[in-house]
Amino acid sequence: MSERFPSTDVSGVVALASDHGGFALKTVLKDFLIASGRQVLDLGTDGEASVDYPDYAHLMADALKTGKASCGILVCGTGIGISIAANRHPHVRAALVHDAFGARLARQHNDANVLALGGRTTGDEVAKDCARIFLETPFEGGRHQRRIDKLAV
Ligand code: RB5
């Protein structure tokens, strides 16, 4: 049975991490969040040089586990690889999202603590909208908490 973590606090520090395929969008989101008054923790990568997305997913998982951040945003080319890697960690619920509806439901129903986006699939304005909604939407609890409890294997 995996360790039970409390509901996600999306008002706290937001960790950001990406591979090279997500670097440009991570930079856009970092600037957007700072301009919105949010505290961010940038875990890299720091440029367009080729890196391996699992390394950054694992850094995100560590930042959440140690409390350096309360939620996070991961970006790779598609958002697929980096969300798969992050979800290997039992305390991570990374939601790969492509629009505002997904961003809202990822919080309301799934209590996702990580928003995953694709830097090569999602435009800057849609991604900013997803981030804003993700970070202002509370978890609904109730029947959804029961389902989240059943994710533990
Ligand atoms: C890197 O080229 C690319 O494979 C990665 O960013 C991501 O899309 C993997 O899922």
PDB file of C-alpha atoms and ligand atoms in Angstrom:
ATOM      1  CA  MET A   1       0.000   0.000   0.000  1.00  0.00           C
ATOM      2  CA  SER A   2       1.486   3.349  -0.971  1.00  0.00           C
ATOM      3  CA  GLU A   3       1.827   6.266   1.399  1.00  0.00           C
ATOM      4  CA  ARG A   4      -1.275   8.476   1.630  1.00  0.00           C
ATOM      5  CA  PHE A   5      -0.622  12.101   0.721  1.00  0.00           C
ATOM      6  CA  PRO A   6      -3.005  14.934   1.638  1.00  0.00           C
ATOM      7  CA  SER A   7      -5.049  16.706  -1.032  1.00  0.00           C
ATOM      8  CA  THR A   8      -3.058  18.900  -3.353  1.00  0.00           C
ATOM      9  CA  ASP A   9      -2.464  22.507  -2.319  1.00  0.00           C
ATOM     10  CA  VAL A  10      -2.450  24.318  -5.644  1.00  0.00           C
ATOM     11  CA  SER A  11      -1.856  27.688  -3.940  1.00  0.00           C
ATOM     12  CA  GLY A  12       1.699  26.823  -2.903  1.00  0.00           C
ATOM     13  CA  VAL A  13       5.008  26.700  -4.747  1.00  0.00           C
ATOM     14  CA  VAL A  14       4.665  25.433  -8.321  1.00  0.00           C
ATOM     15  CA  ALA A  15       7.554  23.289  -9.570  1.00  0.00           C
ATOM     16  CA  LEU A  16       8.272  23.361 -13.291  1.00  0.00           C
ATOM     17  CA  ALA A  17      10.299  20.821 -15.237  1.00  0.00           C
ATOM     18  CA  SER A  18      10.714  19.857 -18.871  1.00  0.00           C
ATOM     19  CA  ASP A  19      12.936  18.123 -21.356  1.00  0.00           C
ATOM     20  CA  HIS A  20      14.268  19.919 -24.452  1.00  0.00           C
ATOM     21  CA  GLY A  21      10.943  19.379 -26.278  1.00  0.00           C
ATOM     22  CA  GLY A  22       9.143  21.272 -23.555  1.00  0.00           C
ATOM     23  CA  PHE A  23      11.754  23.883 -22.729  1.00  0.00           C
ATOM     24  CA  ALA A  24      10.241  26.734 -24.758  1.00  0.00           C
ATOM     25  CA  LEU A  25       6.758  26.224 -23.299  1.00  0.00           C
ATOM     26  CA  LYS A  26       8.159  25.828 -19.791  1.00  0.00           C
ATOM     27  CA  THR A  27       9.810  29.242 -20.192  1.00  0.00           C
ATOM     28  CA  VAL A  28       6.516  30.788 -21.341  1.00  0.00           C
ATOM     29  CA  LEU A  29       4.682  29.262 -18.377  1.00  0.00           C
ATOM     30  CA  LYS A  30       7.360  30.288 -15.899  1.00  0.00           C
ATOM     31  CA  ASP A  31       7.136  33.930 -17.031  1.00  0.00           C
ATOM     32  CA  PHE A  32       3.335  33.741 -16.953  1.00  0.00           C
ATOM     33  CA  LEU A  33       3.201  32.321 -13.436  1.00  0.00           C
ATOM     34  CA  ILE A  34       5.727  34.784 -12.032  1.00  0.00           C
ATOM     35  CA  ALA A  35       3.784  37.664 -13.619  1.00  0.00           C
ATOM     36  CA  SER A  36       0.666  36.234 -11.945  1.00  0.00           C
ATOM     37  CA  GLY A  37       2.381  36.442  -8.559  1.00  0.00           C
ATOM     38  CA  ARG A  38       3.037  32.714  -8.166  1.00  0.00           C
ATOM     39  CA  GLN A  39       6.128  31.258  -6.529  1.00  0.00           C
ATOM     40  CA  VAL A  40       7.871  28.873  -8.904  1.00  0.00           C
ATOM     41  CA  LEU A  41      10.682  26.348  -8.556  1.00  0.00           C
ATOM     42  CA  ASP A  42      12.366  25.665 -11.901  1.00  0.00           C
ATOM     43  CA  LEU A  43      13.886  22.177 -11.939  1.00  0.00           C
ATOM     44  CA  GLY A  44      15.223  22.450 -15.506  1.00  0.00           C
ATOM     45  CA  THR A  45      16.101  21.671 -18.190  1.00  0.00           C
ATOM     46  CA  ASP A  46      17.812  24.947 -18.975  1.00  0.00           C
ATOM     47  CA  GLY A  47      18.068  24.907 -22.761  1.00  0.00           C
ATOM     48  CA  GLU A  48      17.378  23.138 -26.043  1.00  0.00           C
ATOM     49  CA  ALA A  49      20.131  20.503 -25.686  1.00  0.00           C
ATOM     50  CA  SER A  50      18.767  16.964 -25.821  1.00  0.00           C
ATOM     51  CA  VAL A  51      18.048  15.431 -22.405  1.00  0.00           C
ATOM     52  CA  ASP A  52      15.971  12.493 -21.135  1.00  0.00           C
ATOM     53  CA  TYR A  53      12.449  13.291 -19.895  1.00  0.00           C
ATOM     54  CA  PRO A  54      12.411  10.675 -17.084  1.00  0.00           C
ATOM     55  CA  ASP A  55      15.194  12.555 -15.297  1.00  0.00           C
ATOM     56  CA  TYR A  56      12.987  15.638 -15.039  1.00  0.00           C
ATOM     57  CA  ALA A  57       9.892  13.680 -14.065  1.00  0.00           C
ATOM     58  CA  HIS A  58      11.894  12.147 -11.215  1.00  0.00           C
ATOM     59  CA  LEU A  59      13.096  15.597 -10.096  1.00  0.00           C
ATOM     60  CA  MET A  60       9.465  16.700  -9.985  1.00  0.00           C
ATOM     61  CA  ALA A  61       8.465  13.661  -7.915  1.00  0.00           C
ATOM     62  CA  ASP A  62      11.267  14.420  -5.479  1.00  0.00           C
ATOM     63  CA  ALA A  63      10.278  18.102  -5.145  1.00  0.00           C
ATOM     64  CA  LEU A  64       6.717  17.073  -4.285  1.00  0.00           C
ATOM     65  CA  LYS A  65       7.774  14.363  -1.870  1.00  0.00           C
ATOM     66  CA  THR A  66      10.145  16.646   0.043  1.00  0.00           C
ATOM     67  CA  GLY A  67       7.644  19.520   0.130  1.00  0.00           C
ATOM     68  CA  LYS A  68       9.788  21.906  -1.905  1.00  0.00           C
ATOM     69  CA  ALA A  69       6.704  22.376  -4.053  1.00  0.00           C
ATOM     70  CA  SER A  70       3.045  21.531  -3.534  1.00  0.00           C
ATOM     71  CA  CYS A  71       2.170  20.990  -7.185  1.00  0.00           C
ATOM     72  CA  GLY A  72       3.879  21.076 -10.532  1.00  0.00           C
ATOM     73  CA  ILE A  73       3.834  21.404 -14.283  1.00  0.00           C
ATOM     74  CA  LEU A  74       5.754  19.023 -16.558  1.00  0.00           C
ATOM     75  CA  VAL A  75       6.356  19.585 -20.248  1.00  0.00           C
ATOM     76  CA  CYS A  76       7.927  17.372 -22.901  1.00  0.00           C
ATOM     77  CA  GLY A  77       7.309  17.311 -26.637  1.00  0.00           C
ATOM     78  CA  THR A  78       3.923  15.626 -26.307  1.00  0.00           C
ATOM     79  CA  GLY A  79       3.517  15.483 -22.531  1.00  0.00           C
ATOM     80  CA  ILE A  80       3.221  11.710 -22.890  1.00  0.00           C
ATOM     81  CA  GLY A  81       6.639  10.444 -21.874  1.00  0.00           C
ATOM     82  CA  ILE A  82       7.096  12.820 -18.983  1.00  0.00           C
ATOM     83  CA  SER A  83       3.629  12.057 -17.558  1.00  0.00           C
ATOM     84  CA  ILE A  84       4.201   8.304 -17.842  1.00  0.00           C
ATOM     85  CA  ALA A  85       7.496   8.691 -15.984  1.00  0.00           C
ATOM     86  CA  ALA A  86       6.022  10.912 -13.272  1.00  0.00           C
ATOM     87  CA  ASN A  87       3.135   8.525 -12.673  1.00  0.00           C
ATOM     88  CA  ARG A  88       5.580   5.743 -11.786  1.00  0.00           C
ATOM     89  CA  HIS A  89       5.777   7.520  -8.408  1.00  0.00           C
ATOM     90  CA  PRO A  90       2.833   6.582  -6.170  1.00  0.00           C
ATOM     91  CA  HIS A  91       2.443  10.085  -4.741  1.00  0.00           C
ATOM     92  CA  VAL A  92       2.221  11.703  -8.185  1.00  0.00           C
ATOM     93  CA  ARG A  93      -1.003  12.109 -10.124  1.00  0.00           C
ATOM     94  CA  ALA A  94       0.116  13.684 -13.369  1.00  0.00           C
ATOM     95  CA  ALA A  95      -2.664  14.578 -15.801  1.00  0.00           C
ATOM     96  CA  LEU A  96      -1.865  15.026 -19.478  1.00  0.00           C
ATOM     97  CA  VAL A  97      -4.142  17.848 -20.528  1.00  0.00           C
ATOM     98  CA  HIS A  98      -4.868  19.532 -23.869  1.00  0.00           C
ATOM     99  CA  ASP A  99      -7.581  22.040 -23.021  1.00  0.00           C
ATOM    100  CA  ALA A 100      -9.270  24.027 -20.273  1.00  0.00           C
ATOM    101  CA  PHE A 101     -11.940  21.372 -19.682  1.00  0.00           C
ATOM    102  CA  GLY A 102      -9.288  18.747 -18.997  1.00  0.00           C
ATOM    103  CA  ALA A 103      -7.380  21.106 -16.718  1.00  0.00           C
ATOM    104  CA  ARG A 104     -10.504  21.762 -14.646  1.00  0.00           C
ATOM    105  CA  LEU A 105     -11.559  18.116 -14.371  1.00  0.00           C
ATOM    106  CA  ALA A 106      -8.013  16.998 -13.548  1.00  0.00           C
ATOM    107  CA  ARG A 107      -8.355  19.036 -10.375  1.00  0.00           C
ATOM    108  CA  GLN A 108     -12.054  18.608  -9.547  1.00  0.00           C
ATOM    109  CA  HIS A 109     -12.190  14.838 -10.044  1.00  0.00           C
ATOM    110  CA  ASN A 110      -8.610  13.545  -9.993  1.00  0.00           C
ATOM    111  CA  ASP A 111      -6.921  15.901  -7.513  1.00  0.00           C
ATOM    112  CA  ALA A 112      -4.002  15.884  -9.946  1.00  0.00           C
ATOM    113  CA  ASN A 113      -0.892  17.361  -8.394  1.00  0.00           C
ATOM    114  CA  VAL A 114       0.944  17.654 -11.693  1.00  0.00           C
ATOM    115  CA  LEU A 115      -0.260  19.188 -14.949  1.00  0.00           C
ATOM    116  CA  ALA A 116       1.470  17.666 -17.981  1.00  0.00           C
ATOM    117  CA  LEU A 117       1.534  19.502 -21.291  1.00  0.00           C
ATOM    118  CA  GLY A 118       3.049  18.990 -24.728  1.00  0.00           C
ATOM    119  CA  GLY A 119       5.333  21.731 -25.945  1.00  0.00           C
ATOM    120  CA  ARG A 120       4.943  20.526 -29.541  1.00  0.00           C
ATOM    121  CA  THR A 121       1.213  19.901 -29.353  1.00  0.00           C
ATOM    122  CA  THR A 122      -0.286  22.705 -27.269  1.00  0.00           C
ATOM    123  CA  GLY A 123      -0.022  26.400 -28.106  1.00  0.00           C
ATOM    124  CA  ASP A 124       1.202  28.973 -25.615  1.00  0.00           C
ATOM    125  CA  GLU A 125      -2.171  30.618 -24.960  1.00  0.00           C
ATOM    126  CA  VAL A 126      -4.016  27.331 -24.468  1.00  0.00           C
ATOM    127  CA  ALA A 127      -1.228  26.141 -22.172  1.00  0.00           C
ATOM    128  CA  LYS A 128      -1.409  29.333 -20.083  1.00  0.00           C
ATOM    129  CA  ASP A 129      -5.174  28.895 -19.803  1.00  0.00           C
ATOM    130  CA  CYS A 130      -4.684  25.277 -18.703  1.00  0.00           C
ATOM    131  CA  ALA A 131      -2.110  26.318 -16.086  1.00  0.00           C
ATOM    132  CA  ARG A 132      -4.294  29.126 -14.716  1.00  0.00           C
ATOM    133  CA  ILE A 133      -7.348  26.901 -14.408  1.00  0.00           C
ATOM    134  CA  PHE A 134      -5.375  23.990 -12.963  1.00  0.00           C
ATOM    135  CA  LEU A 135      -3.925  26.249 -10.275  1.00  0.00           C
ATOM    136  CA  GLU A 136      -7.206  27.831  -9.228  1.00  0.00           C
ATOM    137  CA  THR A 137      -9.520  24.810  -9.220  1.00  0.00           C
ATOM    138  CA  PRO A 138     -10.121  22.912  -5.968  1.00  0.00           C
ATOM    139  CA  PHE A 139     -10.602  19.160  -5.625  1.00  0.00           C
ATOM    140  CA  GLU A 140     -14.250  18.200  -5.089  1.00  0.00           C
ATOM    141  CA  GLY A 141     -13.559  15.275  -2.740  1.00  0.00           C
ATOM    142  CA  GLY A 142     -16.486  12.991  -1.887  1.00  0.00           C
ATOM    143  CA  ARG A 143     -16.853  10.083  -4.313  1.00  0.00           C
ATOM    144  CA  HIS A 144     -13.736  11.240  -6.113  1.00  0.00           C
ATOM    145  CA  GLN A 145     -11.651  10.778  -2.967  1.00  0.00           C
ATOM    146  CA  ARG A 146     -12.862   7.170  -2.753  1.00  0.00           C
ATOM    147  CA  ARG A 147     -11.696   6.580  -6.317  1.00  0.00           C
ATOM    148  CA  ILE A 148      -8.345   8.194  -5.667  1.00  0.00           C
ATOM    149  CA  ASP A 149      -7.891   5.980  -2.621  1.00  0.00           C
ATOM    150  CA  LYS A 150      -8.371   3.004  -4.946  1.00  0.00           C
ATOM    151  CA  LEU A 151      -5.421   4.095  -7.101  1.00  0.00           C
ATOM    152  CA  ALA A 152      -3.071   2.727  -4.436  1.00  0.00           C
ATOM    153  CA  VAL A 153      -1.809  -0.717  -5.491  1.00  0.00           C
TER     154      VAL A 153
HETATM  155  C1  RB5 B   1      11.887  14.115 -27.269  1.00  0.00           C
HETATM  156  O1  RB5 B   1      12.297  14.140 -28.589  1.00  0.00           O
HETATM  157  C2  RB5 B   1      10.465  13.607 -27.156  1.00  0.00           C
HETATM  158  O2  RB5 B   1      10.439  12.238 -27.387  1.00  0.00           O
HETATM  159  C3  RB5 B   1       9.900  13.932 -25.795  1.00  0.00           C
HETATM  160  O3  RB5 B   1       9.920  15.310 -25.605  1.00  0.00           O
HETATM  161  C4  RB5 B   1       8.463  13.508 -25.541  1.00  0.00           C
HETATM  162  O4  RB5 B   1       7.621  13.943 -26.552  1.00  0.00           O
HETATM  163  C5  RB5 B   1       8.270  12.103 -25.199  1.00  0.00           C
HETATM  164  O5  RB5 B   1       7.162  11.645 -24.858  1.00  0.00           O
END
